Tab-separated table of C-alpha atoms in Angstrom:
chain	number	residue	atom	x	y	z
G	17	MET	CA	128.409	16.470	99.383
G	18	LYS	CA	131.349	18.860	99.064
G	19	GLN	CA	131.738	18.997	102.840
G	20	VAL	CA	131.591	15.209	103.149
G	21	ILE	CA	134.336	14.809	100.546
G	22	GLU	CA	136.479	17.557	102.084
G	23	ASN	CA	136.233	15.872	105.499
G	24	ASP	CA	137.227	12.484	104.117
G	25	PRO	CA	140.929	11.791	104.911
G	26	ARG	CA	141.351	10.124	101.513
G	27	TYR	CA	140.943	13.501	99.809
G	28	LYS	CA	142.881	15.735	102.196
G	29	LYS	CA	145.532	16.469	99.541
G	30	SER	CA	142.987	17.109	96.791
G	31	ASN	CA	141.365	20.395	95.863
G	32	VAL	CA	137.560	20.093	96.048
G	33	SER	CA	135.274	22.625	94.356
G	34	ILE	CA	131.777	23.028	92.943
G	35	ALA	CA	131.260	23.418	89.188
G	36	ARG	CA	127.579	23.967	88.513
G	37	ASN	CA	126.230	20.377	88.506
G	38	ALA	CA	129.163	18.593	90.092
G	39	VAL	CA	131.620	18.462	92.939
G	40	VAL	CA	135.062	18.389	91.326
G	41	ILE	CA	137.914	16.477	92.952
G	42	GLU	CA	141.309	17.497	91.574
G	43	TYR	CA	144.126	14.990	91.841
G	44	ARG	CA	147.697	15.598	90.743
G	45	ASP	CA	147.124	14.252	87.228
G	46	MET	CA	143.346	14.136	86.753
G	47	LYS	CA	139.954	15.521	87.763
G	48	VAL	CA	136.841	13.613	88.805
G	49	ASP	CA	133.324	15.075	88.643
G	50	VAL	CA	130.882	13.717	91.230
G	51	VAL	CA	127.257	14.466	90.337
G	52	PRO	CA	124.449	13.669	92.794
G	53	ALA	CA	121.551	12.242	90.780
G	54	PHE	CA	118.112	10.929	91.675
G	55	GLU	CA	116.315	8.605	89.285
G	56	ARG	CA	112.921	9.719	87.955
G	57	ALA	CA	110.054	7.232	87.652
G	58	SER	CA	109.434	8.398	84.076
G	59	GLY	CA	113.087	7.972	83.088
G	60	GLY	CA	116.281	9.946	83.413
G	61	TYR	CA	117.442	11.769	86.514
G	62	ILE	CA	117.293	15.073	88.334
G	63	ILE	CA	120.591	16.734	89.173
G	64	PRO	CA	121.420	19.986	91.003
G	65	ASP	CA	122.088	23.223	89.152
G	66	THR	CA	123.881	25.754	91.336
G	67	HIS	CA	123.275	28.651	88.923
G	68	SER	CA	120.293	31.030	89.007
G	69	GLY	CA	119.722	30.593	92.720
G	70	GLY	CA	119.941	26.809	92.673
G	71	ARG	CA	117.391	24.290	91.417
G	72	TRP	CA	117.000	20.711	90.234
G	73	VAL	CA	117.053	20.001	86.502
G	74	LYS	CA	116.070	16.961	84.472
G	75	THR	CA	118.649	15.048	82.471
G	76	ASN	CA	118.646	11.831	80.484
G	77	PRO	CA	122.131	11.075	79.117
G	78	ARG	CA	121.157	7.700	77.635
G	79	ARG	CA	118.223	9.105	75.691
G	80	TYR	CA	120.267	12.072	74.486
G	81	LYS	CA	123.030	9.740	73.300
G	82	GLN	CA	120.464	7.778	71.263
G	83	MET	CA	119.124	10.987	69.698
G	84	PHE	CA	122.629	12.286	68.961
G	85	GLU	CA	123.687	9.015	67.337
G	86	ALA	CA	120.517	8.888	65.225
G	87	VAL	CA	121.154	12.370	63.802
G	88	ASN	CA	124.841	11.639	63.340
G	89	GLN	CA	124.069	8.453	61.418
G	90	SER	CA	121.489	10.168	59.216
G	91	ARG	CA	124.106	12.832	58.359
G	92	ASN	CA	126.871	10.317	57.592
G	93	GLY	CA	128.870	11.164	60.710
G	94	LYS	CA	128.826	14.928	60.165
G	95	LEU	CA	127.371	15.837	63.556
G	96	GLU	CA	130.152	14.159	65.523
G	97	ARG	CA	132.824	15.803	63.375
G	98	PHE	CA	131.119	19.188	63.618
G	99	VAL	CA	130.835	19.015	67.408
G	100	ARG	CA	134.523	18.105	67.631
G	101	ASN	CA	135.410	21.219	65.623
G	102	VAL	CA	133.236	23.681	67.541
G	103	LYS	CA	134.519	22.309	70.847
G	104	SER	CA	138.088	22.821	69.613
G	105	TRP	CA	137.182	26.442	68.881
G	106	ASN	CA	135.660	26.790	72.350
G	107	GLU	CA	138.774	25.361	74.036
G	108	LYS	CA	141.152	27.561	72.046
G	109	HIS	CA	139.316	30.757	72.949
G	110	GLY	CA	138.928	30.328	76.703
G	111	LYS	CA	135.692	28.314	76.848
G	112	PRO	CA	133.177	31.150	76.393
G	113	TYR	CA	130.434	28.494	76.238
G	114	GLY	CA	129.700	25.501	78.411
G	115	SER	CA	130.585	22.302	76.571
G	116	TYR	CA	127.076	20.821	76.706
G	117	HIS	CA	125.478	24.145	75.737
G	118	LEU	CA	127.635	24.384	72.625
G	119	GLU	CA	127.058	20.729	71.746
G	120	VAL	CA	123.278	21.127	72.010
G	121	MET	CA	123.316	24.154	69.708
G	122	ALA	CA	125.431	22.199	67.211
G	123	TYR	CA	123.038	19.248	67.507
G	124	HIS	CA	119.983	21.401	66.754
G	125	HIS	CA	121.752	23.137	63.870
G	126	VAL	CA	122.749	19.928	62.091
G	127	ARG	CA	119.449	18.174	62.840
G	128	ASN	CA	117.444	21.036	61.323
G	129	GLN	CA	119.458	21.298	58.101
G	130	MET	CA	117.296	20.624	55.060
G	131	ASP	CA	120.298	19.509	53.015
G	132	LYS	CA	121.656	16.439	54.783
G	133	ASN	CA	124.719	16.397	52.539
G	134	LYS	CA	125.755	20.024	53.038
G	135	PRO	CA	129.572	20.268	53.305
G	136	LEU	CA	131.023	20.676	56.772
G	137	ASN	CA	132.605	24.055	56.002
G	138	GLU	CA	129.235	25.479	54.894
G	139	THR	CA	127.611	24.029	58.010
G	140	ALA	CA	130.205	25.804	60.163
G	141	GLU	CA	129.728	29.104	58.340
G	142	GLU	CA	125.956	28.984	58.873
G	143	PHE	CA	126.330	27.952	62.522
G	144	PHE	CA	128.674	30.801	63.392
G	145	ASP	CA	126.511	33.243	61.417
G	146	GLY	CA	123.697	32.588	63.886
G	147	LEU	CA	125.746	32.078	67.038
G	148	PRO	CA	126.073	35.737	68.138
G	149	GLU	CA	122.304	36.262	67.946
G	150	ASN	CA	121.593	32.959	69.680
G	151	THR	CA	123.843	34.075	72.540
G	152	GLN	CA	122.859	37.669	73.173
G	153	SER	CA	119.866	37.202	75.472
G	154	LYS	CA	118.218	34.588	77.658
G	155	ARG	CA	115.214	33.723	75.533
G	156	LYS	CA	113.283	30.517	74.971
G	157	LEU	CA	115.012	29.778	71.682
G	158	ASP	CA	114.646	26.283	70.300
G	159	VAL	CA	118.403	26.171	69.753
G	160	VAL	CA	119.090	26.245	73.512
G	161	ARG	CA	116.386	23.782	74.579
G	162	ASP	CA	117.501	20.458	75.965
G	163	PRO	CA	116.931	17.861	73.211
G	164	VAL	CA	115.202	15.438	75.610
G	165	TYR	CA	113.285	17.859	77.850
G	166	SER	CA	112.046	20.826	75.838
G	167	ASP	CA	111.028	22.701	79.006
G	168	GLU	CA	114.686	22.828	80.088
G	169	THR	CA	117.199	25.244	78.554
G	170	VAL	CA	120.959	24.745	78.559
G	171	ASP	CA	122.126	28.378	78.729
G	172	GLY	CA	120.850	29.293	82.198
G	173	TYR	CA	124.382	29.418	83.614
G	174	MET	CA	125.190	32.542	81.576
G	175	ASN	CA	124.890	35.990	83.108
G	176	ARG	CA	124.889	39.199	81.092
G	177	GLU	CA	128.688	39.510	81.097
G	178	ASP	CA	129.095	35.861	80.066
G	179	ARG	CA	126.796	36.432	77.105
G	180	GLN	CA	128.622	39.576	76.026
G	181	ASN	CA	132.010	37.845	76.142
G	182	ALA	CA	130.741	34.758	74.317
G	183	ARG	CA	129.054	36.897	71.685
G	184	LYS	CA	132.309	38.768	71.010
G	185	GLU	CA	134.205	35.499	70.537
G	186	ALA	CA	131.453	34.183	68.270
G	187	GLN	CA	131.624	37.328	66.124
G	188	LYS	CA	135.410	36.998	65.780
G	189	ALA	CA	135.010	33.392	64.645
G	190	GLN	CA	132.215	34.398	62.288
G	191	GLU	CA	134.438	36.978	60.559
G	192	LYS	CA	137.425	34.628	60.227
G	193	ILE	CA	135.316	31.792	58.840
G	194	LYS	CA	133.809	34.120	56.238
G	195	GLU	CA	137.310	35.239	55.267
G	196	ALA	CA	138.434	31.609	55.000
G	197	ARG	CA	135.507	30.827	52.722
G	198	ARG	CA	136.355	33.861	50.559
G	199	LEU	CA	139.963	32.689	50.256
G	200	GLU	CA	138.806	29.185	49.425
G	201	ARG	CA	136.554	30.433	46.626
G	202	ALA	CA	139.482	32.458	45.272
G	203	GLY	CA	141.551	29.298	45.061
G	204	LYS	CA	143.850	30.278	47.939
G	205	THR	CA	143.543	26.949	49.706
G	206	ASP	CA	146.610	27.198	51.948
G	207	GLU	CA	145.639	30.672	53.161
G	208	ALA	CA	142.094	29.470	53.841
G	209	LYS	CA	143.403	26.553	55.899
G	210	ALA	CA	145.666	28.877	57.883
G	211	LYS	CA	142.734	31.174	58.634
G	212	LEU	CA	140.616	28.245	59.850
G	213	LYS	CA	143.471	27.119	62.075
G	214	GLU	CA	143.268	30.529	63.770
G	215	VAL	CA	139.651	29.687	64.566
G	216	TYR	CA	139.907	26.060	65.639
G	217	GLY	CA	143.492	25.796	66.836
G	218	ARG	CA	144.088	22.889	64.486
G	219	SER	CA	143.206	21.783	60.969
G	220	PHE	CA	139.482	21.927	60.244
G	221	ASP	CA	138.105	18.469	59.464
């Protein structure tokens, strides 16, 4: 597919590259991801994964969206807000995690909370407490299983160095969030907000 696009005169001025599941076409002011997908008789699709030697993986975006929205609704919109915050952290610190990988871990974390009304700041503290451990090795942890297909994991793109770098960033965030919570409990609200801004790159909401 990449070769076909590169040989097409319409894209001769565009940079074309491969990014795991997609061929990326870069225009002057935007990027387009082209993902080859084959429909499965049982639902969803199979798409290519260029990591780990190359293979085909199952995906079902429609079903996942339904599951995500169901959890988000049952938690009064907390999941969507939480994912927005952790993705802001990821962007600010050089994207140590793939976007979908991080979203899936956030999804599992919020879905499994016993207290549906737990405040967002406590949810974040708990999530980042477990993030370094959930990153350190390629194991069949529930937290990295695809929500639709439990036999698929979402962290296969990470090599040892990727995991080490991501774990370091997670530990830094973990420490700053704990400090922000300590400041908050001490009544130092402005200082706590400033500390969280160091983590997320913007106000935590």
